[in-house]
C-alpha positions as a printed NumPy array, in Angstrom:
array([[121.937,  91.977, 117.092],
       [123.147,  93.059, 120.714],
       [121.414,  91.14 , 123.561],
       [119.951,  94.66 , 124.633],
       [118.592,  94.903, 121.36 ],
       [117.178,  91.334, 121.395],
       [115.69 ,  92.021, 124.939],
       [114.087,  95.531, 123.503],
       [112.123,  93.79 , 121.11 ],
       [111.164,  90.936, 123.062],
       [109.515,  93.366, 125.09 ],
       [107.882,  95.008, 122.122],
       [106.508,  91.341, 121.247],
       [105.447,  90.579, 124.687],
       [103.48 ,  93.95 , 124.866],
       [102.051,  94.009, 121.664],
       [101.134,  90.431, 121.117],
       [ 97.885,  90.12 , 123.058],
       [ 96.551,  93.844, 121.986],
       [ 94.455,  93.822, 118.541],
       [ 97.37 ,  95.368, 116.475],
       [100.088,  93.679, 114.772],
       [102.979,  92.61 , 117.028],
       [104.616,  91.353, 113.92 ],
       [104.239,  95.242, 112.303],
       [105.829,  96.527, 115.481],
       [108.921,  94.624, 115.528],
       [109.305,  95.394, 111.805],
       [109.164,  98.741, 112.409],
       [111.503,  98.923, 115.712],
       [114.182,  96.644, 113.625],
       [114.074,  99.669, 110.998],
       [114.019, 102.502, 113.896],
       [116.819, 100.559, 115.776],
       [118.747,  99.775, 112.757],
       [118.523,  96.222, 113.353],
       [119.102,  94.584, 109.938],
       [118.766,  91.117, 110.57 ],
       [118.471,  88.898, 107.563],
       [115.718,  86.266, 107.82 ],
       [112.581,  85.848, 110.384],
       [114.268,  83.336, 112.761],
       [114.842,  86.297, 115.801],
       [110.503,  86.913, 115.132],
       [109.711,  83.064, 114.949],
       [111.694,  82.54 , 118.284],
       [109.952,  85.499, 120.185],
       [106.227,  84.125, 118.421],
       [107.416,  80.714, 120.298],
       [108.001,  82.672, 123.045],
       [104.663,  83.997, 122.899],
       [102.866,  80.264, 122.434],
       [104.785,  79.233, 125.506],
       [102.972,  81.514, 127.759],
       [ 99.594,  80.88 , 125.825],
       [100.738,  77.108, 127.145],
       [101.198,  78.337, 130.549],
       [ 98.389,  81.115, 131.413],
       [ 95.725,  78.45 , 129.061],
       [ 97.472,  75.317, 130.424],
       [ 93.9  ,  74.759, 132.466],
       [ 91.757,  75.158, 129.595],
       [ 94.117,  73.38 , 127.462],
       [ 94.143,  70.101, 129.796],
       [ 90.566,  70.551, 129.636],
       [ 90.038,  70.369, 125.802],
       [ 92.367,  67.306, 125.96 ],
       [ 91.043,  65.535, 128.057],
       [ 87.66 ,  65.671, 126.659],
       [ 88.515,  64.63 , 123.093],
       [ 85.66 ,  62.189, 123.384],
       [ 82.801,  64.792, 123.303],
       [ 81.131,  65.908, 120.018],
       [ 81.213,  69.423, 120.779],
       [ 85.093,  69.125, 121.137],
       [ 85.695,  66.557, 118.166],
       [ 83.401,  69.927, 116.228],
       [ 85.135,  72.143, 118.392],
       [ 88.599,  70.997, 116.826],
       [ 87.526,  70.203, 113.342],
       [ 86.09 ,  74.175, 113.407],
       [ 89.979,  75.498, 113.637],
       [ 91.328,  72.974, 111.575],
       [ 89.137,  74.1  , 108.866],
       [ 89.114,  77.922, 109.796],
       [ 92.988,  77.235, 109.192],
       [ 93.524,  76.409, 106.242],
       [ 92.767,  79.351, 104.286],
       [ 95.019,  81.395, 106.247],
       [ 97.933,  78.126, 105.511],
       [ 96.842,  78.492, 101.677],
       [ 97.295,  81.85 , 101.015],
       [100.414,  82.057, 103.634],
       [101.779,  78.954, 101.161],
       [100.807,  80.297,  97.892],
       [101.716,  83.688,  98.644],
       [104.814,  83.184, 100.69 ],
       [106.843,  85.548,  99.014],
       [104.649,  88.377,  98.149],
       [103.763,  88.642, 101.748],
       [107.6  ,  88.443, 102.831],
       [108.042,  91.076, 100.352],
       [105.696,  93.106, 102.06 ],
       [107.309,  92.935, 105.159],
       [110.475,  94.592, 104.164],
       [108.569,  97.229, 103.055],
       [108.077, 100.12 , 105.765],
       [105.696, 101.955, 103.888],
       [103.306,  99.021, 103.29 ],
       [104.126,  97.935, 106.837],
       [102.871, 101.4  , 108.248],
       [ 99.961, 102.157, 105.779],
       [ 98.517,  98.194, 107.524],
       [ 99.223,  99.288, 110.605],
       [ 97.213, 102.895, 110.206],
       [ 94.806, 100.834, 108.186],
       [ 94.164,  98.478, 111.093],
       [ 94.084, 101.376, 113.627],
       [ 91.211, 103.606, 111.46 ],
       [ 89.332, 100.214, 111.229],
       [ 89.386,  99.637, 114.806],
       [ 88.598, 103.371, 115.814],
       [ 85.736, 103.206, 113.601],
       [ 84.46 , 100.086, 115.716],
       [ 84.623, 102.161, 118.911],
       [ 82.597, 104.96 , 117.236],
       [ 80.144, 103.327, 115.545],
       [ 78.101, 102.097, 118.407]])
């Protein structure tokens, strides 16, 4: 992968992270349309740290809040609520690790979720 090409899809990441569709879809898709075959997920883990680091920064407030008031209930529940909201999400990702990897070398099945996702969210604007 060229450094342009690294730089192109950081981009993509950075645009499509914080928007309600998949960021990780996106940069599966402009690999493929780039020709980018890179073996592995370490270039999407880096630019997904890359993403946390700015949550870091533009949160960092909030975040120095929430520590700093470990000794309230409603953070201690606060907490224990996403600990426990995660691990469904870590049991299927663990238990299904390589179906779901499988799925993301698939374009079709990477495509159909992403018009999947957008119908679903159309719907929501049209519903009201």
């Amino acid at each position: 992968m060229s450094i342009l090409e690294a730089i192109i899809l950081g981009v993509i990441q950075g645009l499509t992270e914080f928007l309600p569709i998949s960021s990780s879809g996106h940069l599966v898709l402009s690999q493929s349309l780039l020709g980018i075959n890179q073996p592995g997920n370490e270039f999407e883990v880096l630019v997904h740290i890359g993403t946390l680091m700015s949550v870091f920064v533009i949160f960092k407030k909030e975040i120095v809040e929430l520590l700093t008031s470990l000794s309230s209930k409603s953070t201690q529940f606060f907490l224990i609520y996403i600990v426990i909201g995660s691990f469904p999400a870590a049991f299927i990702g663990l238990r299904f690790k390589n179906i779901l990897e499988s799925f993301f070398d698939n374009m079709f099945v990477v495509s159909i979720s992403l018009i999947f996702t957008g119908l679903i969210l159309y719907s929501t604007s049209i519903i009201k």
